[in-house]
Amino acid sequence: MTADVMIVGNGALGLSVAVETALRDPALRIAVVGPEPRPGSASVAAGAMLNCFAEVTERTGDHPASRAKFALAREAARLWPDWPARLAEAARHAAMPVGRARGTLVVLGARSAGDGVGGMRAIRAATEEHGEPCEDVDPYGIGFLEAAAGDQPVDALYLENEGAVDARRVLAALDAAASGLGVTRVADEVTSLVTSSAEDAVTGVRLASGTTLAAGAVVLAAGAATGRLIERLPPGMVQPMLNGTGVALETERVLGEAVPYVVRTPTLVGGCGLHAVPLGEKAEYLGATNHVLLDAPAGPRLGIVQALLAGCVAQFDRNIAFSAVRHWHYGLRPVTLDTFPLLGRAPMRGLLFATGTYRDGFHSAPAIARHLAGLLTEDAPAESDPYAVFAPGREPIQTMTVDDAAERFAEMALLVATERGMKLPYFLDTEPIAAAGRRLARECVERLGVPVALAPEVLGAVSEAGADGVRRVAGYLSASSSGAPASRADGAGRKGVLPAGRAHGG
């Protein structure tokens, strides 16, 4: 089998790229490779919040990469209202309902007031700057929420244009659209990339079954599983992919009202936060944990699941404790070393990335699909790329100093301790705990052997990692800082990325 475009990964991003590319150029032979059950897929497990402004933090405007990520989220928000209709048109039947819930209520609980106050302020400032509707809500008058004593909301705001979709229904709509457009599906796992003899271009993929598939271009969109393929690339070329373990559950209300729209906390240090998403009738989606590890674990940790359940009951509604559990969701988010996406052309010809989206993959899917489809089918020189900062061959983006990173790690430790009930007597303060956090963060950097400023949750992953995992990351940092892979061609300025004679079945 030979394809013009081979997409590795059959989640929301992989299928969106396939659909958008096929819509732009129906003559292209496009194939999507991925196991049908989608094991460990973040897309299957997602709450699928369509949140852009609700994700804003105090640090969103501090660095060009953070601003570019916000711009990507805004572009996706602009595209989502028409995306289901485009999928239905591609599938050649009436629009499939995607279960959209309109509106997002952001609540700040009393225990999270420190980091969260700045986040709420940042959300309000961003909505004002961009003319986005944002309504202040009386935190003491939210009738459908009954938080536990001491955890009641102290601030709240409502974003009428944000909300959520049902991830499982959207995946079904994407499947139907891909089928309607003639996209070939390969139910297998990619184990390695096929390169030319000079190893300066990717020409296909090898499957777990032993089959080799040729391709004019290969797009890696397999989420956290992309990490296994990155490890087979030349050292230092593309940063490692970490595993953001996330668990959530679907429940059915027994007492109280189900949330009428998305209810969530602001994004706190370490990517922490809770959310409840309405699923219709009395059903709710409650999520989600965020535990980043270098290697995928066997499953979610019991203590983290306990914290999720306790947080939803305490900070949202005590009546949730009486809800019936209908289904558990578990998936692995793709987290890069610098927590920013891998988008666009890699330093090897014929290889592109659409992954590393961390917590924003589902929301960003229409915008990323549009971007990748443009690279595959149009003239797209590097200087016109609005997301060039996310190029896969970059060195890790550092938005702070190593000392700042240690301070943020200490803040994360204190936040987690406070939310889990830590209460000190009046004659003690939290400085010894913060100092221990800073010391651990600096020890993690010393283990890596390269002075690099990492996000607190990534430092946490390094602190838990074994020697092999640390050696793997340290090896990448050492190789990437030497700049060795930078001389490889990236194909900028060509008509798409498909080699001559391979496009349109030639």
PDB file of N, CA, C and O in Angstrom, residues 51-114:
ATOM      1  N   ASN A  51     -12.805  25.444  25.715  1.00  0.00           N
ATOM      2  CA  ASN A  51     -12.426  26.599  26.529  1.00  0.00           C
ATOM      3  C   ASN A  51     -11.179  27.258  25.972  1.00  0.00           C
ATOM      4  O   ASN A  51     -10.171  26.588  25.706  1.00  0.00           O
ATOM      5  N   CYS A  52     -11.265  28.541  25.780  1.00  0.00           N
ATOM      6  CA  CYS A  52     -10.124  29.343  25.358  1.00  0.00           C
ATOM      7  C   CYS A  52      -9.780  30.336  26.459  1.00  0.00           C
ATOM      8  O   CYS A  52      -8.716  30.266  27.069  1.00  0.00           O
ATOM      9  N   PHE A  53     -10.702  31.244  26.758  1.00  0.00           N
ATOM     10  CA  PHE A  53     -10.450  32.253  27.788  1.00  0.00           C
ATOM     11  C   PHE A  53     -10.430  31.648  29.183  1.00  0.00           C
ATOM     12  O   PHE A  53      -9.721  32.128  30.064  1.00  0.00           O
ATOM     13  N   ALA A  54     -11.191  30.583  29.396  1.00  0.00           N
ATOM     14  CA  ALA A  54     -11.193  29.935  30.710  1.00  0.00           C
ATOM     15  C   ALA A  54      -9.848  29.302  31.026  1.00  0.00           C
ATOM     16  O   ALA A  54      -9.564  28.997  32.187  1.00  0.00           O
ATOM     17  N   GLU A  55      -8.998  29.084  29.994  1.00  0.00           N
ATOM     18  CA  GLU A  55      -7.673  28.499  30.190  1.00  0.00           C
ATOM     19  C   GLU A  55      -6.597  29.543  30.463  1.00  0.00           C
ATOM     20  O   GLU A  55      -5.453  29.202  30.758  1.00  0.00           O
ATOM     21  N   VAL A  56      -6.941  30.807  30.344  1.00  0.00           N
ATOM     22  CA  VAL A  56      -5.953  31.877  30.521  1.00  0.00           C
ATOM     23  C   VAL A  56      -5.438  31.899  31.960  1.00  0.00           C
ATOM     24  O   VAL A  56      -6.196  31.719  32.912  1.00  0.00           O
ATOM     25  N   THR A  57      -4.137  32.127  32.102  1.00  0.00           N
ATOM     26  CA  THR A  57      -3.523  32.277  33.422  1.00  0.00           C
ATOM     27  C   THR A  57      -2.726  33.575  33.443  1.00  0.00           C
ATOM     28  O   THR A  57      -2.624  34.285  32.433  1.00  0.00           O
ATOM     29  N   GLU A  58      -2.139  33.856  34.575  1.00  0.00           N
ATOM     30  CA  GLU A  58      -1.301  35.049  34.686  1.00  0.00           C
ATOM     31  C   GLU A  58      -0.096  35.004  33.757  1.00  0.00           C
ATOM     32  O   GLU A  58       0.498  36.037  33.449  1.00  0.00           O
ATOM     33  N   ARG A  59       0.265  33.820  33.281  1.00  0.00           N
ATOM     34  CA  ARG A  59       1.474  33.667  32.477  1.00  0.00           C
ATOM     35  C   ARG A  59       1.189  33.576  30.978  1.00  0.00           C
ATOM     36  O   ARG A  59       2.121  33.456  30.185  1.00  0.00           O
ATOM     37  N   THR A  60      -0.076  33.680  30.590  1.00  0.00           N
ATOM     38  CA  THR A  60      -0.426  33.524  29.177  1.00  0.00           C
ATOM     39  C   THR A  60       0.254  34.557  28.288  1.00  0.00           C
ATOM     40  O   THR A  60       0.659  34.253  27.171  1.00  0.00           O
ATOM     41  N   GLY A  61       0.403  35.777  28.762  1.00  0.00           N
ATOM     42  CA  GLY A  61       0.993  36.828  27.931  1.00  0.00           C
ATOM     43  C   GLY A  61       2.462  37.068  28.148  1.00  0.00           C
ATOM     44  O   GLY A  61       3.031  38.010  27.567  1.00  0.00           O
ATOM     45  N   ASP A  62       3.116  36.215  28.946  1.00  0.00           N
ATOM     46  CA  ASP A  62       4.499  36.487  29.339  1.00  0.00           C
ATOM     47  C   ASP A  62       5.536  36.116  28.291  1.00  0.00           C
ATOM     48  O   ASP A  62       6.667  36.589  28.352  1.00  0.00           O
ATOM     49  N   HIS A  63       5.198  35.254  27.353  1.00  0.00           N
ATOM     50  CA  HIS A  63       6.198  34.739  26.417  1.00  0.00           C
ATOM     51  C   HIS A  63       5.550  34.574  25.043  1.00  0.00           C
ATOM     52  O   HIS A  63       4.360  34.257  24.943  1.00  0.00           O
ATOM     53  N   PRO A  64       6.315  34.785  23.952  1.00  0.00           N
ATOM     54  CA  PRO A  64       5.735  34.626  22.606  1.00  0.00           C
ATOM     55  C   PRO A  64       5.087  33.260  22.383  1.00  0.00           C
ATOM     56  O   PRO A  64       4.056  33.166  21.710  1.00  0.00           O
ATOM     57  N   ALA A  65       5.667  32.189  22.934  1.00  0.00           N
ATOM     58  CA  ALA A  65       5.082  30.861  22.756  1.00  0.00           C
ATOM     59  C   ALA A  65       3.733  30.762  23.465  1.00  0.00           C
ATOM     60  O   ALA A  65       2.790  30.154  22.935  1.00  0.00           O
ATOM     61  N   SER A  66       3.630  31.343  24.638  1.00  0.00           N
ATOM     62  CA  SER A  66       2.353  31.328  25.360  1.00  0.00           C
ATOM     63  C   SER A  66       1.302  32.132  24.598  1.00  0.00           C
ATOM     64  O   SER A  66       0.130  31.726  24.529  1.00  0.00           O
ATOM     65  N   ARG A  67       1.707  33.242  24.023  1.00  0.00           N
ATOM     66  CA  ARG A  67       0.766  34.049  23.237  1.00  0.00           C
ATOM     67  C   ARG A  67       0.348  33.322  21.966  1.00  0.00           C
ATOM     68  O   ARG A  67      -0.814  33.395  21.545  1.00  0.00           O
ATOM     69  N   ALA A  68       1.280  32.602  21.349  1.00  0.00           N
ATOM     70  CA  ALA A  68       0.940  31.831  20.147  1.00  0.00           C
ATOM     71  C   ALA A  68      -0.029  30.704  20.483  1.00  0.00           C
ATOM     72  O   ALA A  68      -0.941  30.392  19.694  1.00  0.00           O
ATOM     73  N   LYS A  69       0.145  30.085  21.637  1.00  0.00           N
ATOM     74  CA  LYS A  69      -0.768  29.020  22.052  1.00  0.00           C
ATOM     75  C   LYS A  69      -2.169  29.583  22.293  1.00  0.00           C
ATOM     76  O   LYS A  69      -3.174  28.947  21.934  1.00  0.00           O
ATOM     77  N   PHE A  70      -2.252  30.760  22.859  1.00  0.00           N
ATOM     78  CA  PHE A  70      -3.544  31.412  23.058  1.00  0.00           C
ATOM     79  C   PHE A  70      -4.173  31.751  21.710  1.00  0.00           C
ATOM     80  O   PHE A  70      -5.390  31.579  21.514  1.00  0.00           O
ATOM     81  N   ALA A  71      -3.359  32.214  20.756  1.00  0.00           N
ATOM     82  CA  ALA A  71      -3.870  32.526  19.417  1.00  0.00           C
ATOM     83  C   ALA A  71      -4.418  31.273  18.744  1.00  0.00           C
ATOM     84  O   ALA A  71      -5.441  31.323  18.045  1.00  0.00           O
ATOM     85  N   LEU A  72      -3.759  30.145  18.946  1.00  0.00           N
ATOM     86  CA  LEU A  72      -4.242  28.877  18.399  1.00  0.00           C
ATOM     87  C   LEU A  72      -5.593  28.515  19.001  1.00  0.00           C
ATOM     88  O   LEU A  72      -6.514  28.081  18.288  1.00  0.00           O
ATOM     89  N   ALA A  73      -5.730  28.694  20.304  1.00  0.00           N
ATOM     90  CA  ALA A  73      -6.999  28.395  20.969  1.00  0.00           C
ATOM     91  C   ALA A  73      -8.113  29.306  20.479  1.00  0.00           C
ATOM     92  O   ALA A  73      -9.261  28.876  20.298  1.00  0.00           O
ATOM     93  N   ARG A  74      -7.796  30.587  20.229  1.00  0.00           N
ATOM     94  CA  ARG A  74      -8.807  31.526  19.717  1.00  0.00           C
ATOM     95  C   ARG A  74      -9.230  31.148  18.308  1.00  0.00           C
ATOM     96  O   ARG A  74     -10.415  31.228  17.957  1.00  0.00           O
ATOM     97  N   GLU A  75      -8.260  30.732  17.489  1.00  0.00           N
ATOM     98  CA  GLU A  75      -8.602  30.308  16.132  1.00  0.00           C
ATOM     99  C   GLU A  75      -9.518  29.080  16.168  1.00  0.00           C
ATOM    100  O   GLU A  75     -10.490  28.994  15.407  1.00  0.00           O
ATOM    101  N   ALA A  76      -9.228  28.146  17.062  1.00  0.00           N
ATOM    102  CA  ALA A  76     -10.080  26.961  17.194  1.00  0.00           C
ATOM    103  C   ALA A  76     -11.485  27.343  17.644  1.00  0.00           C
ATOM    104  O   ALA A  76     -12.484  26.796  17.147  1.00  0.00           O
ATOM    105  N   ALA A  77     -11.585  28.276  18.587  1.00  0.00           N
ATOM    106  CA  ALA A  77     -12.901  28.725  19.053  1.00  0.00           C
ATOM    107  C   ALA A  77     -13.704  29.332  17.908  1.00  0.00           C
ATOM    108  O   ALA A  77     -14.930  29.167  17.841  1.00  0.00           O
ATOM    109  N   ARG A  78     -13.032  30.010  17.006  1.00  0.00           N
ATOM    110  CA  ARG A  78     -13.708  30.602  15.849  1.00  0.00           C
ATOM    111  C   ARG A  78     -14.216  29.526  14.888  1.00  0.00           C
ATOM    112  O   ARG A  78     -15.267  29.676  14.258  1.00  0.00           O
ATOM    113  N   LEU A  79     -13.489  28.410  14.776  1.00  0.00           N
ATOM    114  CA  LEU A  79     -13.828  27.368  13.815  1.00  0.00           C
ATOM    115  C   LEU A  79     -14.858  26.364  14.334  1.00  0.00           C
ATOM    116  O   LEU A  79     -15.572  25.738  13.545  1.00  0.00           O
ATOM    117  N   TRP A  80     -14.945  26.178  15.651  1.00  0.00           N
ATOM    118  CA  TRP A  80     -15.778  25.098  16.195  1.00  0.00           C
ATOM    119  C   TRP A  80     -17.260  25.208  15.831  1.00  0.00           C
ATOM    120  O   TRP A  80     -17.905  24.175  15.551  1.00  0.00           O
ATOM    121  N   PRO A  81     -17.874  26.392  15.821  1.00  0.00           N
ATOM    122  CA  PRO A  81     -19.315  26.418  15.516  1.00  0.00           C
ATOM    123  C   PRO A  81     -19.677  25.784  14.177  1.00  0.00           C
ATOM    124  O   PRO A  81     -20.759  25.193  14.036  1.00  0.00           O
ATOM    125  N   ASP A  82     -18.794  25.867  13.172  1.00  0.00           N
ATOM    126  CA  ASP A  82     -19.082  25.303  11.855  1.00  0.00           C
ATOM    127  C   ASP A  82     -18.463  23.922  11.644  1.00  0.00           C
ATOM    128  O   ASP A  82     -18.737  23.271  10.625  1.00  0.00           O
ATOM    129  N   TRP A  83     -17.645  23.462  12.575  1.00  0.00           N
ATOM    130  CA  TRP A  83     -16.926  22.213  12.381  1.00  0.00           C
ATOM    131  C   TRP A  83     -17.860  21.000  12.287  1.00  0.00           C
ATOM    132  O   TRP A  83     -17.711  20.173  11.378  1.00  0.00           O
ATOM    133  N   PRO A  84     -18.861  20.840  13.167  1.00  0.00           N
ATOM    134  CA  PRO A  84     -19.760  19.682  13.031  1.00  0.00           C
ATOM    135  C   PRO A  84     -20.476  19.638  11.683  1.00  0.00           C
ATOM    136  O   PRO A  84     -20.656  18.556  11.106  1.00  0.00           O
ATOM    137  N   ALA A  85     -20.885  20.806  11.171  1.00  0.00           N
ATOM    138  CA  ALA A  85     -21.567  20.834   9.867  1.00  0.00           C
ATOM    139  C   ALA A  85     -20.612  20.423   8.751  1.00  0.00           C
ATOM    140  O   ALA A  85     -21.019  19.734   7.796  1.00  0.00           O
ATOM    141  N   ARG A  86     -19.346  20.816   8.842  1.00  0.00           N
ATOM    142  CA  ARG A  86     -18.368  20.414   7.829  1.00  0.00           C
ATOM    143  C   ARG A  86     -18.159  18.897   7.861  1.00  0.00           C
ATOM    144  O   ARG A  86     -18.007  18.259   6.822  1.00  0.00           O
ATOM    145  N   LEU A  87     -18.145  18.335   9.077  1.00  0.00           N
ATOM    146  CA  LEU A  87     -17.991  16.888   9.190  1.00  0.00           C
ATOM    147  C   LEU A  87     -19.204  16.179   8.588  1.00  0.00           C
ATOM    148  O   LEU A  87     -19.054  15.164   7.901  1.00  0.00           O
ATOM    149  N   ALA A  88     -20.384  16.708   8.840  1.00  0.00           N
ATOM    150  CA  ALA A  88     -21.597  16.091   8.296  1.00  0.00           C
ATOM    151  C   ALA A  88     -21.601  16.164   6.770  1.00  0.00           C
ATOM    152  O   ALA A  88     -21.994  15.208   6.082  1.00  0.00           O
ATOM    153  N   GLU A  89     -21.167  17.293   6.223  1.00  0.00           N
ATOM    154  CA  GLU A  89     -21.097  17.434   4.767  1.00  0.00           C
ATOM    155  C   GLU A  89     -20.111  16.425   4.178  1.00  0.00           C
ATOM    156  O   GLU A  89     -20.377  15.812   3.142  1.00  0.00           O
ATOM    157  N   ALA A  90     -18.982  16.246   4.864  1.00  0.00           N
ATOM    158  CA  ALA A  90     -17.996  15.277   4.381  1.00  0.00           C
ATOM    159  C   ALA A  90     -18.543  13.861   4.453  1.00  0.00           C
ATOM    160  O   ALA A  90     -18.247  13.021   3.589  1.00  0.00           O
ATOM    161  N   ALA A  91     -19.338  13.581   5.487  1.00  0.00           N
ATOM    162  CA  ALA A  91     -19.914  12.239   5.646  1.00  0.00           C
ATOM    163  C   ALA A  91     -21.104  11.998   4.732  1.00  0.00           C
ATOM    164  O   ALA A  91     -21.624  10.883   4.668  1.00  0.00           O
ATOM    165  N   ARG A  92     -21.563  13.085   4.082  1.00  0.00           N
ATOM    166  CA  ARG A  92     -22.671  13.009   3.130  1.00  0.00           C
ATOM    167  C   ARG A  92     -23.993  12.601   3.782  1.00  0.00           C
ATOM    168  O   ARG A  92     -24.756  11.803   3.243  1.00  0.00           O
ATOM    169  N   HIS A  93     -24.212  13.116   4.980  1.00  0.00           N
ATOM    170  CA  HIS A  93     -25.521  12.923   5.595  1.00  0.00           C
ATOM    171  C   HIS A  93     -25.772  14.092   6.542  1.00  0.00           C
ATOM    172  O   HIS A  93     -24.925  14.959   6.727  1.00  0.00           O
ATOM    173  N   ALA A  94     -26.925  14.127   7.157  1.00  0.00           N
ATOM    174  CA  ALA A  94     -27.296  15.232   8.034  1.00  0.00           C
ATOM    175  C   ALA A  94     -26.325  15.341   9.198  1.00  0.00           C
ATOM    176  O   ALA A  94     -25.664  14.373   9.573  1.00  0.00           O
ATOM    177  N   ALA A  95     -26.254  16.538   9.746  1.00  0.00           N
ATOM    178  CA  ALA A  95     -25.311  16.796  10.836  1.00  0.00           C
ATOM    179  C   ALA A  95     -25.530  15.824  11.986  1.00  0.00           C
ATOM    180  O   ALA A  95     -26.652  15.598  12.437  1.00  0.00           O
ATOM    181  N   MET A  96     -24.424  15.230  12.446  1.00  0.00           N
ATOM    182  CA  MET A  96     -24.498  14.331  13.594  1.00  0.00           C
ATOM    183  C   MET A  96     -24.435  15.170  14.866  1.00  0.00           C
ATOM    184  O   MET A  96     -23.557  16.023  15.008  1.00  0.00           O
ATOM    185  N   PRO A  97     -25.341  14.969  15.798  1.00  0.00           N
ATOM    186  CA  PRO A  97     -25.296  15.762  17.029  1.00  0.00           C
ATOM    187  C   PRO A  97     -24.025  15.456  17.816  1.00  0.00           C
ATOM    188  O   PRO A  97     -23.639  14.301  17.966  1.00  0.00           O
ATOM    189  N   VAL A  98     -23.345  16.515  18.270  1.00  0.00           N
ATOM    190  CA  VAL A  98     -22.111  16.322  19.029  1.00  0.00           C
ATOM    191  C   VAL A  98     -22.305  16.641  20.503  1.00  0.00           C
ATOM    192  O   VAL A  98     -21.348  16.692  21.268  1.00  0.00           O
ATOM    193  N   GLY A  99     -23.574  16.855  20.896  1.00  0.00           N
ATOM    194  CA  GLY A  99     -23.856  17.042  22.313  1.00  0.00           C
ATOM    195  C   GLY A  99     -23.228  18.284  22.902  1.00  0.00           C
ATOM    196  O   GLY A  99     -22.689  18.238  23.994  1.00  0.00           O
ATOM    197  N   ARG A 100     -23.315  19.405  22.207  1.00  0.00           N
ATOM    198  CA  ARG A 100     -22.646  20.618  22.678  1.00  0.00           C
ATOM    199  C   ARG A 100     -23.363  21.225  23.877  1.00  0.00           C
ATOM    200  O   ARG A 100     -24.581  21.391  23.872  1.00  0.00           O
ATOM    201  N   ALA A 101     -22.588  21.543  24.921  1.00  0.00           N
ATOM    202  CA  ALA A 101     -23.096  22.254  26.095  1.00  0.00           C
ATOM    203  C   ALA A 101     -22.600  23.691  26.011  1.00  0.00           C
ATOM    204  O   ALA A 101     -21.394  23.927  25.882  1.00  0.00           O
ATOM    205  N   ARG A 102     -23.478  24.640  26.066  1.00  0.00           N
ATOM    206  CA  ARG A 102     -23.126  26.052  25.895  1.00  0.00           C
ATOM    207  C   ARG A 102     -22.918  26.705  27.259  1.00  0.00           C
ATOM    208  O   ARG A 102     -23.740  26.563  28.150  1.00  0.00           O
ATOM    209  N   GLY A 103     -21.801  27.426  27.416  1.00  0.00           N
ATOM    210  CA  GLY A 103     -21.529  28.186  28.624  1.00  0.00           C
ATOM    211  C   GLY A 103     -20.527  27.517  29.548  1.00  0.00           C
ATOM    212  O   GLY A 103     -20.493  26.289  29.658  1.00  0.00           O
ATOM    213  N   THR A 104     -19.712  28.341  30.188  1.00  0.00           N
ATOM    214  CA  THR A 104     -18.731  27.852  31.160  1.00  0.00           C
ATOM    215  C   THR A 104     -18.711  28.773  32.367  1.00  0.00           C
ATOM    216  O   THR A 104     -18.548  29.993  32.234  1.00  0.00           O
ATOM    217  N   LEU A 105     -18.898  28.192  33.531  1.00  0.00           N
ATOM    218  CA  LEU A 105     -18.807  28.914  34.794  1.00  0.00           C
ATOM    219  C   LEU A 105     -17.470  28.576  35.447  1.00  0.00           C
ATOM    220  O   LEU A 105     -17.195  27.404  35.716  1.00  0.00           O
ATOM    221  N   VAL A 106     -16.644  29.586  35.670  1.00  0.00           N
ATOM    222  CA  VAL A 106     -15.354  29.394  36.333  1.00  0.00           C
ATOM    223  C   VAL A 106     -15.501  29.810  37.784  1.00  0.00           C
ATOM    224  O   VAL A 106     -15.889  30.956  38.072  1.00  0.00           O
ATOM    225  N   VAL A 107     -15.234  28.889  38.701  1.00  0.00           N
ATOM    226  CA  VAL A 107     -15.378  29.173  40.127  1.00  0.00           C
ATOM    227  C   VAL A 107     -14.026  29.026  40.819  1.00  0.00           C
ATOM    228  O   VAL A 107     -13.247  28.128  40.497  1.00  0.00           O
ATOM    229  N   LEU A 108     -13.772  29.903  41.739  1.00  0.00           N
ATOM    230  CA  LEU A 108     -12.534  29.860  42.525  1.00  0.00           C
ATOM    231  C   LEU A 108     -12.875  29.481  43.954  1.00  0.00           C
ATOM    232  O   LEU A 108     -13.583  30.208  44.652  1.00  0.00           O
ATOM    233  N   GLY A 109     -12.393  28.311  44.383  1.00  0.00           N
ATOM    234  CA  GLY A 109     -12.649  27.856  45.740  1.00  0.00           C
ATOM    235  C   GLY A 109     -11.757  28.542  46.757  1.00  0.00           C
ATOM    236  O   GLY A 109     -10.675  29.044  46.433  1.00  0.00           O
ATOM    237  N   ALA A 110     -12.199  28.545  47.996  1.00  0.00           N
ATOM    238  CA  ALA A 110     -11.480  29.250  49.057  1.00  0.00           C
ATOM    239  C   ALA A 110     -10.065  28.718  49.248  1.00  0.00           C
ATOM    240  O   ALA A 110      -9.127  29.482  49.505  1.00  0.00           O
ATOM    241  N   ARG A 111      -9.860  27.420  49.104  1.00  0.00           N
ATOM    242  CA  ARG A 111      -8.543  26.851  49.345  1.00  0.00           C
ATOM    243  C   ARG A 111      -7.545  27.178  48.244  1.00  0.00           C
ATOM    244  O   ARG A 111      -6.339  27.069  48.448  1.00  0.00           O
ATOM    245  N   SER A 112      -8.022  27.568  47.059  1.00  0.00           N
ATOM    246  CA  SER A 112      -7.133  27.832  45.929  1.00  0.00           C
ATOM    247  C   SER A 112      -6.931  29.328  45.702  1.00  0.00           C
ATOM    248  O   SER A 112      -6.475  29.744  44.643  1.00  0.00           O
ATOM    249  N   ALA A 113      -7.254  30.136  46.683  1.00  0.00           N
ATOM    250  CA  ALA A 113      -7.293  31.580  46.480  1.00  0.00           C
ATOM    251  C   ALA A 113      -5.948  32.163  46.056  1.00  0.00           C
ATOM    252  O   ALA A 113      -5.885  33.121  45.307  1.00  0.00           O
ATOM    253  N   GLY A 114      -4.830  31.606  46.507  1.00  0.00           N
ATOM    254  CA  GLY A 114      -3.522  32.189  46.217  1.00  0.00           C
ATOM    255  C   GLY A 114      -3.228  32.310  44.741  1.00  0.00           C
ATOM    256  O   GLY A 114      -3.206  33.409  44.169  1.00  0.00           O
TER     257      GLY A 114
END
